[in-house]
PDB file of C-alpha atoms in Angstrom:
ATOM      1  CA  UNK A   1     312.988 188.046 133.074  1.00  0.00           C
ATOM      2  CA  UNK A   2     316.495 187.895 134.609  1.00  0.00           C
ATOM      3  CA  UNK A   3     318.182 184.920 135.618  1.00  0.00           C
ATOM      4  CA  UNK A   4     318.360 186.948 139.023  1.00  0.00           C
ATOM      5  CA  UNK A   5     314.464 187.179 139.163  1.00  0.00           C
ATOM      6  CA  UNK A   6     314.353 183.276 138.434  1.00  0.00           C
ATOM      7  CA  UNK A   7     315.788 182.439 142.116  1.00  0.00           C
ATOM      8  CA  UNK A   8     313.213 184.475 144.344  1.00  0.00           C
ATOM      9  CA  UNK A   9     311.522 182.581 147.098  1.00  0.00           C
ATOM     10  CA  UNK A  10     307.850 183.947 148.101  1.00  0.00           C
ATOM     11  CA  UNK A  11     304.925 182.760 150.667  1.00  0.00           C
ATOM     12  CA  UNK A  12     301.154 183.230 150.485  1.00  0.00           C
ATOM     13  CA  UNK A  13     298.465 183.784 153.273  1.00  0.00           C
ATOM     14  CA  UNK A  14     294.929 184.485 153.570  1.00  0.00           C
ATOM     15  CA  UNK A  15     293.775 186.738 156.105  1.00  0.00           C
ATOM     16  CA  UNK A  16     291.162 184.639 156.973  1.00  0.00           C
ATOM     17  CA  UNK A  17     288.897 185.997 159.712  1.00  0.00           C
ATOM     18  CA  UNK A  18     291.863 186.505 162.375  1.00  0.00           C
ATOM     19  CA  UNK A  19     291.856 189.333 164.535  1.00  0.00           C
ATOM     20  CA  UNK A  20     294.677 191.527 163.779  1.00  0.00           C
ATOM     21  CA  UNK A  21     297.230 190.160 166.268  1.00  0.00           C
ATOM     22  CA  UNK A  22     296.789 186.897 164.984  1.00  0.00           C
ATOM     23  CA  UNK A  23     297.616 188.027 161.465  1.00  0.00           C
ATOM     24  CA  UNK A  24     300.590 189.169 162.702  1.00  0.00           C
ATOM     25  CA  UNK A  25     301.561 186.727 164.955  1.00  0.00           C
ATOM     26  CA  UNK A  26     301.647 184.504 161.637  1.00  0.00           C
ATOM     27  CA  UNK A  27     303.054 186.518 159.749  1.00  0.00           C
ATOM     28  CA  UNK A  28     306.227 187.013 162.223  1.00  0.00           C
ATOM     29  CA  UNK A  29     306.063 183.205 162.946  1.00  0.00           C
ATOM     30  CA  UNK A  30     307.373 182.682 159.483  1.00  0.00           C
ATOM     31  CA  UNK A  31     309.187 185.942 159.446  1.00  0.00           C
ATOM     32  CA  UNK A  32     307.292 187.735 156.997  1.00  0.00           C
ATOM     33  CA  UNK A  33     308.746 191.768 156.424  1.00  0.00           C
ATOM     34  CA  UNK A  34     306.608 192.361 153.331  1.00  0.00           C
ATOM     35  CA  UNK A  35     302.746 191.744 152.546  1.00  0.00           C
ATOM     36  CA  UNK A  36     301.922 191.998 149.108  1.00  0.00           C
ATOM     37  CA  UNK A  37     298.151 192.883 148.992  1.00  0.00           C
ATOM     38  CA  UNK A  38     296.723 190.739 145.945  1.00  0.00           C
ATOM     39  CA  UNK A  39     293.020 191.321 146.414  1.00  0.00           C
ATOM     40  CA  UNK A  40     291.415 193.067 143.725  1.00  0.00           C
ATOM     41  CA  UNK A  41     289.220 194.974 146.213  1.00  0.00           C
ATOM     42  CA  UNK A  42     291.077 195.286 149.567  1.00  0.00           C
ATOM     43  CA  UNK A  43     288.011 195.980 151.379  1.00  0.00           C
ATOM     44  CA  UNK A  44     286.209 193.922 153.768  1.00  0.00           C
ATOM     45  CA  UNK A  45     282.844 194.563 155.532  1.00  0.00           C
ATOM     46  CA  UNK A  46     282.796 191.793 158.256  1.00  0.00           C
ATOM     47  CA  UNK A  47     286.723 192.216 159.143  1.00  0.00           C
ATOM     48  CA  UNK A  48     287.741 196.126 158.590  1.00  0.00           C
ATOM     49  CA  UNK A  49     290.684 195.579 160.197  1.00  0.00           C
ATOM     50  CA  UNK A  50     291.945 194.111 156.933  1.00  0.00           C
ATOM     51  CA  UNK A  51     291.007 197.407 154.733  1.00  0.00           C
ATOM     52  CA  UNK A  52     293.709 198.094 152.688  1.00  0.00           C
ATOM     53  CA  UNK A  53     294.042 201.754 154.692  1.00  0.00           C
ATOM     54  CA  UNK A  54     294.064 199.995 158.346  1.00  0.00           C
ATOM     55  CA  UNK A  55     296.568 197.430 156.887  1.00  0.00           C
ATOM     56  CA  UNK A  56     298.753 200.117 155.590  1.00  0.00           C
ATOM     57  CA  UNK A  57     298.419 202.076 159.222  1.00  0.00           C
ATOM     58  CA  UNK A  58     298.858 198.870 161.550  1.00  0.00           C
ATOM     59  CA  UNK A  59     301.372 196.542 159.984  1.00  0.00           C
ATOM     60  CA  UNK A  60     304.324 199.003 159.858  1.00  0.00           C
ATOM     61  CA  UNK A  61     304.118 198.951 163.726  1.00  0.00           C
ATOM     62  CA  UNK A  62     304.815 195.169 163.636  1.00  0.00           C
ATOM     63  CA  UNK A  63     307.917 196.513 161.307  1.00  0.00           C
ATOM     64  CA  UNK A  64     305.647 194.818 158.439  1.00  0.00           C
ATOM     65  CA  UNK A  65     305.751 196.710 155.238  1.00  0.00           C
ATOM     66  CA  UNK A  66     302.334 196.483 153.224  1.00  0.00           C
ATOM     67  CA  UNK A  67     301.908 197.190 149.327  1.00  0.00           C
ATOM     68  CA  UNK A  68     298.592 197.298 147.790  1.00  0.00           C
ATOM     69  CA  UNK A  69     298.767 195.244 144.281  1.00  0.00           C
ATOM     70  CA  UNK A  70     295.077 194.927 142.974  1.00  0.00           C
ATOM     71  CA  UNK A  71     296.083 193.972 139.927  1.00  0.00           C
ATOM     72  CA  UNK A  72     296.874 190.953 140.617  1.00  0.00           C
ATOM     73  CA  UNK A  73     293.616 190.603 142.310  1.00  0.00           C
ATOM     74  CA  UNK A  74     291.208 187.954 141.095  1.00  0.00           C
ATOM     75  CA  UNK A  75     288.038 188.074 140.250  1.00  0.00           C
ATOM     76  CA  UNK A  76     288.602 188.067 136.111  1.00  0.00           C
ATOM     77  CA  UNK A  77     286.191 186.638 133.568  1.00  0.00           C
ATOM     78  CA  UNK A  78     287.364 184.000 131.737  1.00  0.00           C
ATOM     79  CA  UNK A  79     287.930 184.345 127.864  1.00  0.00           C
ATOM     80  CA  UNK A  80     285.611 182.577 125.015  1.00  0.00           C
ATOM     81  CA  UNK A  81     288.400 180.918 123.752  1.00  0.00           C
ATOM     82  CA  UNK A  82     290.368 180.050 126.856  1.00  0.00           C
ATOM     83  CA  UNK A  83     293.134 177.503 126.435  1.00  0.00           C
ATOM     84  CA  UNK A  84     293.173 176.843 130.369  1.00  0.00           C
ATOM     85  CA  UNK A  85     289.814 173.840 129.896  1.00  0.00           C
ATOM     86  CA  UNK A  86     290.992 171.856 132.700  1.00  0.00           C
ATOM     87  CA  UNK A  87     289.515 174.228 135.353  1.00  0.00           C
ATOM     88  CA  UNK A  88     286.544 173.791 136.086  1.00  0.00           C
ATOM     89  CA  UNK A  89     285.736 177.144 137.752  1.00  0.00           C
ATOM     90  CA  UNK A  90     285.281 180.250 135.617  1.00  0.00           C
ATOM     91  CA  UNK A  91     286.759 182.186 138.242  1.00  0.00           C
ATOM     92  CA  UNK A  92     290.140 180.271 138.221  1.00  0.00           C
ATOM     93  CA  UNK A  93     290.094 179.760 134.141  1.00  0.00           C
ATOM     94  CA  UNK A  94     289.340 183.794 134.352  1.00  0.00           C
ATOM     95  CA  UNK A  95     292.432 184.624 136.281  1.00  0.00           C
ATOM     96  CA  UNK A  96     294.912 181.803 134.410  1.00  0.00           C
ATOM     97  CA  UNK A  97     293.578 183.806 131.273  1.00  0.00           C
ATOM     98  CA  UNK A  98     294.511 187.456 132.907  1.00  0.00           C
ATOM     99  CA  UNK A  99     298.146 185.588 133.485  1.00  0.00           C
ATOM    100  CA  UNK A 100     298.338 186.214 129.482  1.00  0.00           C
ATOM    101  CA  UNK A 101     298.223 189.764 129.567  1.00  0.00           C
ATOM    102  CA  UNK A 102     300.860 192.629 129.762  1.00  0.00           C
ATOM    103  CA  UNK A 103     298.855 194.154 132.232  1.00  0.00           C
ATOM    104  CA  UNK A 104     299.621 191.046 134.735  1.00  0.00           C
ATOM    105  CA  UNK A 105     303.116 190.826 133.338  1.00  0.00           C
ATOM    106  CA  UNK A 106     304.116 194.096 134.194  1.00  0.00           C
ATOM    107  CA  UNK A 107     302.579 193.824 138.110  1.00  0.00           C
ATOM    108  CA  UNK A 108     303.779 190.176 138.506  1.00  0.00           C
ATOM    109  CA  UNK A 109     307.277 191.661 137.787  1.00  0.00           C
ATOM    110  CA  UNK A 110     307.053 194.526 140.497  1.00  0.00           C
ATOM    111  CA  UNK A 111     305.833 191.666 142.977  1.00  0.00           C
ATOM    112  CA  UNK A 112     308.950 189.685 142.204  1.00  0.00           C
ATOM    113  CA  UNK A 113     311.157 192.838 142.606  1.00  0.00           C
ATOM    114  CA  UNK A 114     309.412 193.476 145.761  1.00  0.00           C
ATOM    115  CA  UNK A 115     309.926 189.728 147.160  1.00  0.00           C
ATOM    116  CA  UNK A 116     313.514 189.518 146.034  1.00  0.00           C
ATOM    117  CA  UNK A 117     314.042 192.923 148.364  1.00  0.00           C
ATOM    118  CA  UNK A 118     312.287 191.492 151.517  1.00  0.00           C
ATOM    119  CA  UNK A 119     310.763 188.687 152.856  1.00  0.00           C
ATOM    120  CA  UNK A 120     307.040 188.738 151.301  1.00  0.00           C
ATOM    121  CA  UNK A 121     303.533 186.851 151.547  1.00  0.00           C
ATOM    122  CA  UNK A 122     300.813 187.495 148.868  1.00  0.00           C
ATOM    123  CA  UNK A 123     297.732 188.055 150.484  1.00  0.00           C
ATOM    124  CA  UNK A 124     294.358 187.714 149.711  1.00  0.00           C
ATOM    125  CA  UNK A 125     291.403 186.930 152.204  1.00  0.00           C
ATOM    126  CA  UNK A 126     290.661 183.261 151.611  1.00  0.00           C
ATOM    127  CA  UNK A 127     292.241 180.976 154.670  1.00  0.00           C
ATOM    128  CA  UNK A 128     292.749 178.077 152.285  1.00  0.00           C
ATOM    129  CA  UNK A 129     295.136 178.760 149.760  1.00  0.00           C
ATOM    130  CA  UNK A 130     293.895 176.395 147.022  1.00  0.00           C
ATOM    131  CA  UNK A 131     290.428 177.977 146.915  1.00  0.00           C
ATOM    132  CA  UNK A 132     292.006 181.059 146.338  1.00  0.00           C
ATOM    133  CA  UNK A 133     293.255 182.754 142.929  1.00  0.00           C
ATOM    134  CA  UNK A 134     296.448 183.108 144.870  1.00  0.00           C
ATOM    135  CA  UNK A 135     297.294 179.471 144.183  1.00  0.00           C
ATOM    136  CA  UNK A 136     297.450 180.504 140.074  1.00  0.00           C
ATOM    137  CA  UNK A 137     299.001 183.507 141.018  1.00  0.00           C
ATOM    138  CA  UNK A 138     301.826 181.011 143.108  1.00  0.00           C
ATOM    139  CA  UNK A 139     301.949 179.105 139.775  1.00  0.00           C
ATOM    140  CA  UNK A 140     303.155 182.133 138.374  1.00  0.00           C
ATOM    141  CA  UNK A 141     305.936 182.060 140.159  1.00  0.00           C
ATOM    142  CA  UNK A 142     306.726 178.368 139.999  1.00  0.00           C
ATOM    143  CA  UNK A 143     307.007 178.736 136.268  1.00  0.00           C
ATOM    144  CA  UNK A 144     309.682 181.322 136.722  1.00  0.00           C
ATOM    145  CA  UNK A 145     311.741 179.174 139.158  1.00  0.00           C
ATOM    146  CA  UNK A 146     310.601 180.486 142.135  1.00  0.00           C
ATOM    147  CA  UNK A 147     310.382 178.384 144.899  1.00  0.00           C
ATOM    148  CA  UNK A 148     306.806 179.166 147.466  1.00  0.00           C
ATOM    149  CA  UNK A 149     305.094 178.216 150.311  1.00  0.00           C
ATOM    150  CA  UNK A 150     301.928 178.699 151.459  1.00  0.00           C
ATOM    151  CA  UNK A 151     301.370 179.684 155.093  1.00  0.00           C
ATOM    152  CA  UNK A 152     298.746 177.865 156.477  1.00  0.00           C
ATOM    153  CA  UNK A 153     299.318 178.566 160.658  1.00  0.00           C
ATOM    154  CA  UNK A 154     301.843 180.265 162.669  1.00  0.00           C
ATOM    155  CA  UNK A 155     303.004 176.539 162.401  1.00  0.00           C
ATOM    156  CA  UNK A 156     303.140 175.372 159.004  1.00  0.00           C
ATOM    157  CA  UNK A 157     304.100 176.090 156.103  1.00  0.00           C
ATOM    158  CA  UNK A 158     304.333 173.935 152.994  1.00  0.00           C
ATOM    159  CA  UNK A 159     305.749 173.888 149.091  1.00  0.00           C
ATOM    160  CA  UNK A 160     303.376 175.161 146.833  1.00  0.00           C
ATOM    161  CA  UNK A 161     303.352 173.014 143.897  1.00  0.00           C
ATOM    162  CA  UNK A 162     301.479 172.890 140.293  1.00  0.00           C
ATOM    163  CA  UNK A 163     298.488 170.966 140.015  1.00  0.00           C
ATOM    164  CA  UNK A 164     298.399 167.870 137.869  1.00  0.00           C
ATOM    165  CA  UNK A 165     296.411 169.475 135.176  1.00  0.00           C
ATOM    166  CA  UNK A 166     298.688 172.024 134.522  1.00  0.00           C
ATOM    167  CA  UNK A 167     301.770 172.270 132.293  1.00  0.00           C
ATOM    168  CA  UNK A 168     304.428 175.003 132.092  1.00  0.00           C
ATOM    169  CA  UNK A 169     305.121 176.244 128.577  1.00  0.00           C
ATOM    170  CA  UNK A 170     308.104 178.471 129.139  1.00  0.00           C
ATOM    171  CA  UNK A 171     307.124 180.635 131.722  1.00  0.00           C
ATOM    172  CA  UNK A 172     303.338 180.251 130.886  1.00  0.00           C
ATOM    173  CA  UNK A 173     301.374 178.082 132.999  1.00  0.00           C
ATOM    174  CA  UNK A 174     298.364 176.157 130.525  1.00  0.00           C
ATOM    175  CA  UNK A 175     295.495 174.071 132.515  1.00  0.00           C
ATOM    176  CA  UNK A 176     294.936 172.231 129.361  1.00  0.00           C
ATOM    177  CA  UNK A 177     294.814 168.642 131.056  1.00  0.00           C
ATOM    178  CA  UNK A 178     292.051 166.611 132.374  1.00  0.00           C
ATOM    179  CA  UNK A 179     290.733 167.475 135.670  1.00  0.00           C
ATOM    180  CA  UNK A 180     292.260 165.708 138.377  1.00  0.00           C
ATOM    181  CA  UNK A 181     289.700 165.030 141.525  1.00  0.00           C
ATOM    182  CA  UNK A 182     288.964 168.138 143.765  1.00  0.00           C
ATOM    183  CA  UNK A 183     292.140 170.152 142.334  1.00  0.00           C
ATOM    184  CA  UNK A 184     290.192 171.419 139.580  1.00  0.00           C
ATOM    185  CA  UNK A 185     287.528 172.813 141.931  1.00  0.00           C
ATOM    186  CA  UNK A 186     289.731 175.286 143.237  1.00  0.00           C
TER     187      UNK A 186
END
């Protein structure tokens, strides 16, 4: 990727079970113009206000843009010979091993296009962000120089950083260390 594409700043947030306004009162606390839709099914049964179709009818009214991106959704079996041993959930080692693929490559680079032209949060449904594939997803763009934070109230924000069982490899993320306490639970 470019040099330019190396210097792009993004935020996460889950959705959590907020009514709408609240969602958007966060979301304008820390200025957000852009949500990036990274659930692979952007559904929900309990909270329909946070259907993929509502979202894209309601947050345009807040001046919020919102792009579906399901392929960066989660959910992703892991492979039989996955290099990424230091998680200890398949569902995490699943999605670092989708971060191999072209298919991921070629959507991670429209998100960062996307976040360099606005102000954008990656969203997926989980309030905590490091039970979320959204954290590896954040990794992502740590390993291209990006700096992120994850929203976690209208209040705070903070640095998303790597985990300690993770090493960068170019641009590749590898969880290929030991565990390290409840990090490796995520």
């Amino acid at each position: 990727m470019s040099e330019e594409v190396r210097r792009g700043r993004v935020w996460t947030v889950g959705h959590s079970n907020h009514p709408l306004e609240k969602f958007i009162g966060i979301l304008k606390a820390h200025e957000i113009e852009s949500v990036l839709d990274v659930r692979r099914f952007p559904v929900s049964r309990k909270w329909p206000h946070f259907d993929a179709a509502a979202l894209a009818a309601s947050l345009p009214a807040a001046r919020i843009r919102y792009v579906g991106m399901p392929d960066l959704g989660g959910r992703r079996k892991p492979r039989a010979d996955s290099p990424h041993v230091g998680w200890r959930s398949d569902a995490f080692r699943g999605y670092a091993d989708y971060m191999d693929t072209g298919e991921f490559m070629g959507e991670l680079a429209r998100a960062m296009s996307l976040a360099l032209a606005s102000r954008s949060a990656l969203m997926c449904a989980e309030a905590v962000p490091w039970r979320c594939h959204r954290s590896v997803l954040a990794d992502a763009f740590l390993a291209r120089g990006w700096e992120v934070f994850e929203i976690l109230s209208e209040k705070a924000a903070r640095p998303h950083v790597l985990p300690g069982f993770a090493r960068r490899e170019g641009d590749r993320v590898i969880y290929d260390r030991p565990p390290q306490g409840d990090l490796a639970l995520r």
